[in-house]
Amino acid sequence: MQKKFLILGLSSLLLFGSANMLFSADYSTLTHVQQSKTAKDLIGRWDITMDVNGKPTPSWLEVKLSGTRILVGSFVGASGSARPIAKVIFNNGKFSFAIPPQWEEGDQDFKIEGELAGAEIKGTIVTSEGKKYNWKGVKAPYLKSTATVVWAKPIELFNGKNLTGWKALGENQWVVKNNILTSPRSGSNLISDQKFGDFKLHLEFKYPKGSNSGVYLRGRYEVQIEDSPKDAHPSNVLFGGVYGFLTPSEIAALGPDQWQVFDITLVGRRVTIIANGKTVISNQEIPGITGGALDSNEGEPGPIYIQGDHGSVEFRKVVITPAK
């Protein structure tokens, strides 16, 4: 009798154990599916706004799937170019990653922690100097346009006489001499009063040897103006590149102390850049904002913003043709 009960007991235990193992396996699979689904919600591009001591400061994040299970990405901070993220750690709706400093002071890695919050993300960032800030992010808009663009009349943003229609961010060093808009030294950036969506922009500019400037489209995407060597290998941080994102096909710079021309067309996220008569970027997508952007509100119109905090630069023509 005891042997019979023992056998029945073992049978019941095995059956219960098997069922429990099946339940555990099913639960594990379900949890994995749920986790994968949640992780999928993080994949994409995010327009981020950091709260830096009460001042809204733009940032940007892209998360991608590498292979079948590893999350990687790119991050743009308040300054500098897009930085690669080797691995985004994700668990139960929360994520974290680290990136090294670039132009910032401090020698420790940036540490970013966040979580999914409905259709948004939010979290904290600890900088290379150990300062901690809160941030929030929303999905970046696609900005895809299907309609044929109809152009309005050209607008002379620089009137050749004074700074009417422009404002300096900070103490102004910009002057107009002999019908030339000039930043004689490193100082403040210059921003147009008018804001634009899609447009064509014509610029005629000149810089001295070794100088560095740029023009921000909608105040968010910098096209690099820099004294880049003509024989340099093309780079997205050199002349004609969209800083940190899009590399020109060649360095079409004429060199310092020469009047040069950019013709830039921006429709949605897609940009074409003709530098000194050569198409160096043709209808390519700009993934997100570049370092130094005014804000991360990519779905909104924005100003033309000329960089004046890196070096001397001159402009004799700033003409924009907006879309109707």
CSV table of C-alpha atoms in Angstrom, one decimal:
chain,number,residue,atom,x,y,z
A,1,MET,CA,0.0,0.0,0.0
A,2,GLN,CA,2.8,2.4,0.9
A,3,LYS,CA,4.5,1.7,-2.4
A,4,LYS,CA,1.3,2.4,-4.3
A,5,PHE,CA,0.8,5.8,-2.5
A,6,LEU,CA,4.4,6.6,-3.1
A,7,ILE,CA,4.1,5.9,-6.8
A,8,LEU,CA,0.9,7.9,-7.0
A,9,GLY,CA,2.6,10.8,-5.1
A,10,LEU,CA,5.5,10.8,-7.4
A,11,SER,CA,3.3,10.7,-10.5
A,12,SER,CA,1.3,13.7,-9.2
A,13,LEU,CA,4.5,15.6,-8.4
A,14,LEU,CA,5.8,14.9,-11.9
A,15,LEU,CA,2.6,15.9,-13.5
A,16,PHE,CA,2.4,19.1,-11.4
A,17,GLY,CA,6.1,19.8,-12.1
A,18,SER,CA,5.6,19.3,-15.8
A,19,ALA,CA,2.6,21.6,-15.8
A,20,ASN,CA,4.5,24.1,-13.8
A,21,MET,CA,7.4,24.0,-16.2
A,22,LEU,CA,5.0,24.5,-19.1
A,23,PHE,CA,3.4,27.4,-17.3
A,24,SER,CA,6.9,28.9,-16.6
A,25,ALA,CA,7.9,28.5,-20.2
A,26,ASP,CA,4.6,30.0,-21.4
A,27,TYR,CA,5.0,32.9,-18.9
A,28,SER,CA,8.6,33.4,-20.0
A,29,THR,CA,7.6,33.5,-23.6
A,30,LEU,CA,4.7,35.9,-22.9
A,31,THR,CA,7.0,38.1,-20.8
A,32,HIS,CA,9.6,38.1,-23.7
A,33,VAL,CA,6.9,39.0,-26.2
A,34,GLN,CA,5.6,41.8,-23.9
A,35,GLN,CA,9.2,43.1,-23.4
A,36,SER,CA,9.9,42.9,-27.1
A,37,LYS,CA,6.7,44.8,-27.8
A,38,THR,CA,7.6,47.5,-25.2
A,39,ALA,CA,11.1,47.7,-26.5
A,40,LYS,CA,9.7,48.2,-30.0
A,41,ASP,CA,7.9,51.2,-28.7
A,42,LEU,CA,11.3,52.8,-27.9
A,43,ILE,CA,12.6,52.2,-31.4
A,44,GLY,CA,12.5,55.4,-33.6
A,45,ARG,CA,13.5,59.0,-33.4
A,46,TRP,CA,12.8,61.3,-30.5
A,47,ASP,CA,12.8,65.1,-30.1
A,48,ILE,CA,14.0,65.8,-26.6
A,49,THR,CA,13.9,68.9,-24.5
A,50,MET,CA,16.2,69.1,-21.4
A,51,ASP,CA,15.5,71.3,-18.4
A,52,VAL,CA,18.9,73.0,-17.9
A,53,ASN,CA,18.5,75.1,-14.8
A,54,GLY,CA,15.0,76.2,-16.0
A,55,LYS,CA,16.1,76.8,-19.6
A,56,PRO,CA,14.7,74.5,-22.2
A,57,THR,CA,17.6,72.9,-24.2
A,58,PRO,CA,17.1,70.8,-27.3
A,59,SER,CA,18.4,67.3,-27.7
A,60,TRP,CA,17.7,64.2,-29.9
A,61,LEU,CA,17.7,60.5,-29.7
A,62,GLU,CA,17.4,57.6,-32.2
A,63,VAL,CA,17.1,54.0,-31.1
A,64,LYS,CA,17.5,51.2,-33.7
A,65,LEU,CA,17.5,47.4,-33.6
A,66,SER,CA,20.8,45.8,-34.4
A,67,GLY,CA,20.2,42.2,-35.4
A,68,THR,CA,17.3,40.6,-33.5
A,69,ARG,CA,17.7,41.7,-29.9
A,70,ILE,CA,20.3,44.5,-29.3
A,71,LEU,CA,19.3,48.1,-29.3
A,72,VAL,CA,21.8,50.7,-30.5
A,73,GLY,CA,21.4,54.3,-31.6
A,74,SER,CA,22.6,57.9,-31.9
A,75,PHE,CA,22.3,60.9,-29.5
A,76,VAL,CA,22.7,64.6,-30.1
A,77,GLY,CA,23.3,66.8,-27.0
A,78,ALA,CA,23.1,70.5,-26.6
A,79,SER,CA,26.3,70.8,-28.6
A,80,GLY,CA,28.5,68.8,-31.0
A,81,SER,CA,27.5,66.2,-33.5
A,82,ALA,CA,25.5,63.0,-33.4
A,83,ARG,CA,27.3,60.4,-31.3
A,84,PRO,CA,26.9,56.7,-31.7
A,85,ILE,CA,25.3,54.6,-28.9
A,86,ALA,CA,27.0,51.2,-28.7
A,87,LYS,CA,24.2,49.6,-26.7
A,88,VAL,CA,20.9,50.7,-25.2
A,89,ILE,CA,20.0,48.7,-22.1
A,90,PHE,CA,16.3,48.0,-21.8
A,91,ASN,CA,14.3,46.4,-19.0
A,92,ASN,CA,10.6,46.7,-18.0
A,93,GLY,CA,10.0,49.9,-19.9
A,94,LYS,CA,13.1,51.6,-18.6
A,95,PHE,CA,16.3,52.2,-20.6
A,96,SER,CA,19.8,53.6,-20.2
A,97,PHE,CA,23.0,54.2,-22.1
A,98,ALA,CA,26.3,56.0,-21.8
A,99,ILE,CA,28.3,58.1,-24.3
A,100,PRO,CA,31.7,59.8,-24.1
A,101,PRO,CA,32.0,63.6,-23.9
A,102,GLN,CA,32.8,65.4,-27.2
A,103,TRP,CA,33.3,69.2,-26.9
A,104,GLU,CA,32.1,69.4,-23.3
A,105,GLU,CA,34.3,69.9,-20.3
A,106,GLY,CA,34.6,67.0,-17.8
A,107,ASP,CA,36.0,63.6,-18.5
A,108,GLN,CA,33.3,61.2,-17.4
A,109,ASP,CA,30.8,59.6,-19.7
A,110,PHE,CA,27.3,61.1,-20.1
A,111,LYS,CA,24.8,58.8,-18.4
A,112,ILE,CA,21.2,58.9,-19.8
A,113,GLU,CA,18.4,57.1,-18.1
A,114,GLY,CA,14.8,57.1,-19.2
A,115,GLU,CA,11.5,55.3,-19.3
A,116,LEU,CA,8.5,55.0,-21.6
A,117,ALA,CA,5.6,57.2,-20.5
A,118,GLY,CA,2.7,56.5,-22.8
A,119,ALA,CA,3.5,58.0,-26.2
A,120,GLU,CA,6.4,59.9,-24.7
A,121,ILE,CA,9.7,59.2,-22.9
A,122,LYS,CA,11.2,61.0,-20.0
A,123,GLY,CA,14.3,60.7,-17.7
A,124,THR,CA,17.5,62.2,-16.5
A,125,ILE,CA,21.0,62.9,-17.9
A,126,VAL,CA,24.2,63.2,-15.9
A,127,THR,CA,26.7,65.2,-17.9
A,128,SER,CA,30.5,64.8,-18.2
A,129,GLU,CA,30.8,67.4,-15.5
A,130,GLY,CA,28.5,65.5,-13.1
A,131,LYS,CA,25.5,67.8,-13.5
A,132,LYS,CA,22.1,66.2,-13.6
A,133,TYR,CA,19.1,67.4,-15.6
A,134,ASN,CA,15.6,66.2,-16.3
A,135,TRP,CA,14.3,65.7,-19.9
A,136,LYS,CA,11.2,64.7,-21.8
A,137,GLY,CA,10.9,63.5,-25.4
A,138,VAL,CA,8.2,63.0,-28.1
A,139,LYS,CA,8.3,61.0,-31.3
A,140,ALA,CA,9.9,63.1,-34.1
A,141,PRO,CA,7.6,63.8,-37.0
A,142,TYR,CA,8.2,62.2,-40.4
A,143,LEU,CA,7.8,65.5,-42.2
A,144,LYS,CA,7.0,63.6,-45.4
A,145,SER,CA,5.5,65.7,-48.2
A,146,THR,CA,3.5,64.3,-51.1
A,147,ALA,CA,2.3,67.5,-52.7
A,148,THR,CA,4.2,69.3,-55.4
A,149,VAL,CA,5.9,72.3,-53.9
A,150,VAL,CA,4.8,75.7,-55.3
A,151,TRP,CA,7.2,78.5,-54.5
A,152,ALA,CA,6.4,82.0,-53.5
A,153,LYS,CA,8.4,85.1,-54.4
A,154,PRO,CA,12.0,85.4,-53.1
A,155,ILE,CA,12.6,87.4,-49.9
A,156,GLU,CA,15.8,89.4,-49.3
A,157,LEU,CA,16.4,88.5,-45.7
A,158,PHE,CA,19.4,90.8,-45.6
A,159,ASN,CA,18.6,94.2,-47.0
A,160,GLY,CA,22.2,95.3,-47.6
A,161,LYS,CA,21.8,98.3,-45.2
A,162,ASN,CA,21.3,97.2,-41.6
A,163,LEU,CA,20.2,94.4,-39.3
A,164,THR,CA,16.5,95.0,-39.8
A,165,GLY,CA,14.8,91.6,-39.6
A,166,TRP,CA,17.5,90.0,-37.5
A,167,LYS,CA,18.3,89.7,-33.8
A,168,ALA,CA,21.5,88.6,-32.1
A,169,LEU,CA,21.5,86.0,-29.3
A,170,GLY,CA,23.6,87.8,-26.8
A,171,GLU,CA,25.9,90.8,-27.1
A,172,ASN,CA,25.8,91.8,-30.8
A,173,GLN,CA,29.1,92.0,-32.8
A,174,TRP,CA,27.4,91.9,-36.3
A,175,VAL,CA,27.7,95.0,-38.4
A,176,VAL,CA,26.9,96.1,-41.9
A,177,LYS,CA,29.8,97.6,-43.9
A,178,ASN,CA,29.8,98.4,-47.6
A,179,ASN,CA,26.6,96.4,-48.0
A,180,ILE,CA,28.2,93.4,-46.4
A,181,LEU,CA,26.8,91.6,-43.2
A,182,THR,CA,29.9,91.0,-41.1
A,183,SER,CA,30.8,89.2,-37.9
A,184,PRO,CA,34.4,90.5,-37.4
A,185,ARG,CA,35.1,88.2,-34.5
A,186,SER,CA,33.6,85.3,-32.6
A,187,GLY,CA,30.5,86.4,-30.7
A,188,SER,CA,26.8,85.9,-30.8
A,189,ASN,CA,24.7,84.0,-33.4
A,190,LEU,CA,22.2,85.9,-35.6
A,191,ILE,CA,18.6,84.8,-36.1
A,192,SER,CA,16.0,85.9,-38.6
A,193,ASP,CA,12.7,87.3,-37.2
A,194,GLN,CA,10.7,85.4,-39.9
A,195,LYS,CA,10.2,81.7,-39.6
A,196,PHE,CA,9.8,79.3,-42.5
A,197,GLY,CA,8.7,75.7,-43.3
A,198,ASP,CA,9.9,74.5,-46.7
A,199,PHE,CA,12.1,76.9,-48.7
A,200,LYS,CA,15.0,77.5,-51.1
A,201,LEU,CA,17.9,79.5,-49.6
A,202,HIS,CA,20.6,81.4,-51.6
A,203,LEU,CA,23.7,82.4,-49.6
A,204,GLU,CA,26.8,84.3,-50.8
A,205,PHE,CA,29.5,84.3,-48.1
A,206,LYS,CA,33.2,84.7,-47.4
A,207,TYR,CA,35.4,83.7,-44.5
A,208,PRO,CA,39.1,84.2,-43.6
A,209,LYS,CA,41.7,81.5,-43.3
A,210,GLY,CA,40.9,79.0,-40.5
A,211,SER,CA,37.5,80.4,-39.7
A,212,ASN,CA,34.3,78.4,-39.0
A,213,SER,CA,30.6,79.2,-39.3
A,214,GLY,CA,27.4,77.7,-40.4
A,215,VAL,CA,23.8,78.3,-41.3
A,216,TYR,CA,21.0,76.5,-39.5
A,217,LEU,CA,17.9,75.6,-41.5
A,218,ARG,CA,14.7,76.3,-39.5
A,219,GLY,CA,17.1,77.0,-36.7
A,220,ARG,CA,17.7,73.2,-36.3
A,221,TYR,CA,19.9,71.7,-39.0
A,222,GLU,CA,23.4,73.2,-39.5
A,223,VAL,CA,25.0,73.3,-42.9
A,224,GLN,CA,28.7,73.7,-42.3
A,225,ILE,CA,30.6,76.8,-43.5
A,226,GLU,CA,34.3,76.2,-42.8
A,227,ASP,CA,37.7,76.7,-44.2
A,228,SER,CA,38.1,73.0,-45.2
A,229,PRO,CA,41.1,72.0,-47.3
A,230,LYS,CA,40.0,71.2,-50.9
A,231,ASP,CA,41.8,67.9,-50.8
A,232,ALA,CA,40.3,66.8,-47.5
A,233,HIS,CA,38.3,63.6,-47.5
A,234,PRO,CA,34.6,64.6,-47.4
A,235,SER,CA,33.1,64.6,-43.9
A,236,ASN,CA,29.8,65.6,-42.4
A,237,VAL,CA,31.6,68.1,-40.2
A,238,LEU,CA,33.4,69.8,-43.1
A,239,PHE,CA,32.3,72.4,-45.7
A,240,GLY,CA,28.9,71.6,-47.2
A,241,GLY,CA,28.0,68.9,-44.8
A,242,VAL,CA,24.9,68.7,-42.6
A,243,TYR,CA,26.8,68.7,-39.3
A,244,GLY,CA,27.2,65.2,-37.9
A,245,PHE,CA,24.7,63.6,-40.3
A,246,LEU,CA,25.1,64.1,-44.1
A,247,THR,CA,28.4,64.0,-45.9
A,248,PRO,CA,28.9,66.0,-49.1
A,249,SER,CA,30.1,64.1,-52.2
A,250,GLU,CA,33.1,66.4,-52.3
A,251,ILE,CA,34.7,69.4,-50.7
A,252,ALA,CA,33.5,72.1,-53.1
A,253,ALA,CA,35.1,75.0,-51.1
A,254,LEU,CA,36.9,77.7,-53.0
A,255,GLY,CA,39.1,78.5,-50.1
A,256,PRO,CA,39.4,81.5,-47.7
A,257,ASP,CA,38.8,85.1,-48.8
A,258,GLN,CA,36.7,84.0,-51.8
A,259,TRP,CA,33.1,84.8,-52.3
A,260,GLN,CA,31.2,81.4,-52.3
A,261,VAL,CA,27.6,80.3,-52.9
A,262,PHE,CA,25.2,77.9,-51.3
A,263,ASP,CA,21.9,77.1,-52.9
A,264,ILE,CA,19.9,75.0,-50.4
A,265,THR,CA,16.5,73.4,-50.8
A,266,LEU,CA,14.7,72.0,-47.8
A,267,VAL,CA,11.4,70.2,-48.1
A,268,GLY,CA,10.3,68.3,-45.0
A,269,ARG,CA,13.5,66.6,-43.9
A,270,ARG,CA,14.9,66.3,-47.4
A,271,VAL,CA,17.7,68.6,-48.4
A,272,THR,CA,19.7,69.4,-51.5
A,273,ILE,CA,22.8,71.5,-51.2
A,274,ILE,CA,24.6,73.0,-54.2
A,275,ALA,CA,27.9,74.4,-53.2
A,276,ASN,CA,29.6,76.8,-55.7
A,277,GLY,CA,27.7,75.2,-58.5
A,278,LYS,CA,28.2,71.6,-57.5
A,279,THR,CA,25.5,69.4,-56.1
A,280,VAL,CA,27.2,67.9,-53.0
A,281,ILE,CA,24.1,66.6,-51.2
A,282,SER,CA,21.1,65.5,-53.3
A,283,ASN,CA,17.6,65.1,-51.8
A,284,GLN,CA,18.8,63.4,-48.6
A,285,GLU,CA,16.9,63.0,-45.4
A,286,ILE,CA,18.2,64.9,-42.3
A,287,PRO,CA,17.6,62.5,-39.4
A,288,GLY,CA,17.3,65.0,-36.6
A,289,ILE,CA,18.4,68.3,-35.1
A,290,THR,CA,22.1,69.1,-35.0
A,291,GLY,CA,24.0,70.4,-31.9
A,292,GLY,CA,23.5,74.0,-31.3
A,293,ALA,CA,19.8,74.0,-32.5
A,294,LEU,CA,17.4,76.5,-31.1
A,295,ASP,CA,14.8,73.9,-30.2
A,296,SER,CA,13.7,70.4,-31.1
A,297,ASN,CA,10.2,71.2,-32.3
A,298,GLU,CA,10.8,69.7,-35.7
A,299,GLY,CA,7.2,69.9,-36.8
A,300,GLU,CA,7.2,73.7,-36.6
A,301,PRO,CA,8.5,76.4,-38.9
A,302,GLY,CA,11.8,78.0,-37.8
A,303,PRO,CA,14.2,80.9,-38.6
A,304,ILE,CA,17.4,81.1,-40.5
A,305,TYR,CA,20.2,81.2,-38.0
A,306,ILE,CA,23.7,82.2,-38.8
A,307,GLN,CA,26.5,80.9,-36.5
A,308,GLY,CA,28.7,83.7,-35.2
A,309,ASP,CA,30.2,82.2,-32.1
A,310,HIS,CA,33.0,80.2,-33.9
A,311,GLY,CA,34.8,82.7,-36.1
A,312,SER,CA,34.6,85.7,-38.5
A,313,VAL,CA,32.4,85.4,-41.5
A,314,GLU,CA,30.7,87.8,-44.1
A,315,PHE,CA,27.5,87.6,-46.1
A,316,ARG,CA,26.5,89.7,-49.1
A,317,LYS,CA,23.3,87.8,-50.0
A,318,VAL,CA,20.7,86.0,-47.9
A,319,VAL,CA,17.7,85.3,-50.1
A,320,ILE,CA,14.9,82.9,-49.2
A,321,THR,CA,12.1,81.6,-51.4
A,322,PRO,CA,9.5,80.0,-49.2
A,323,ALA,CA,6.9,77.5,-50.2
A,324,LYS,CA,3.4,78.8,-50.6
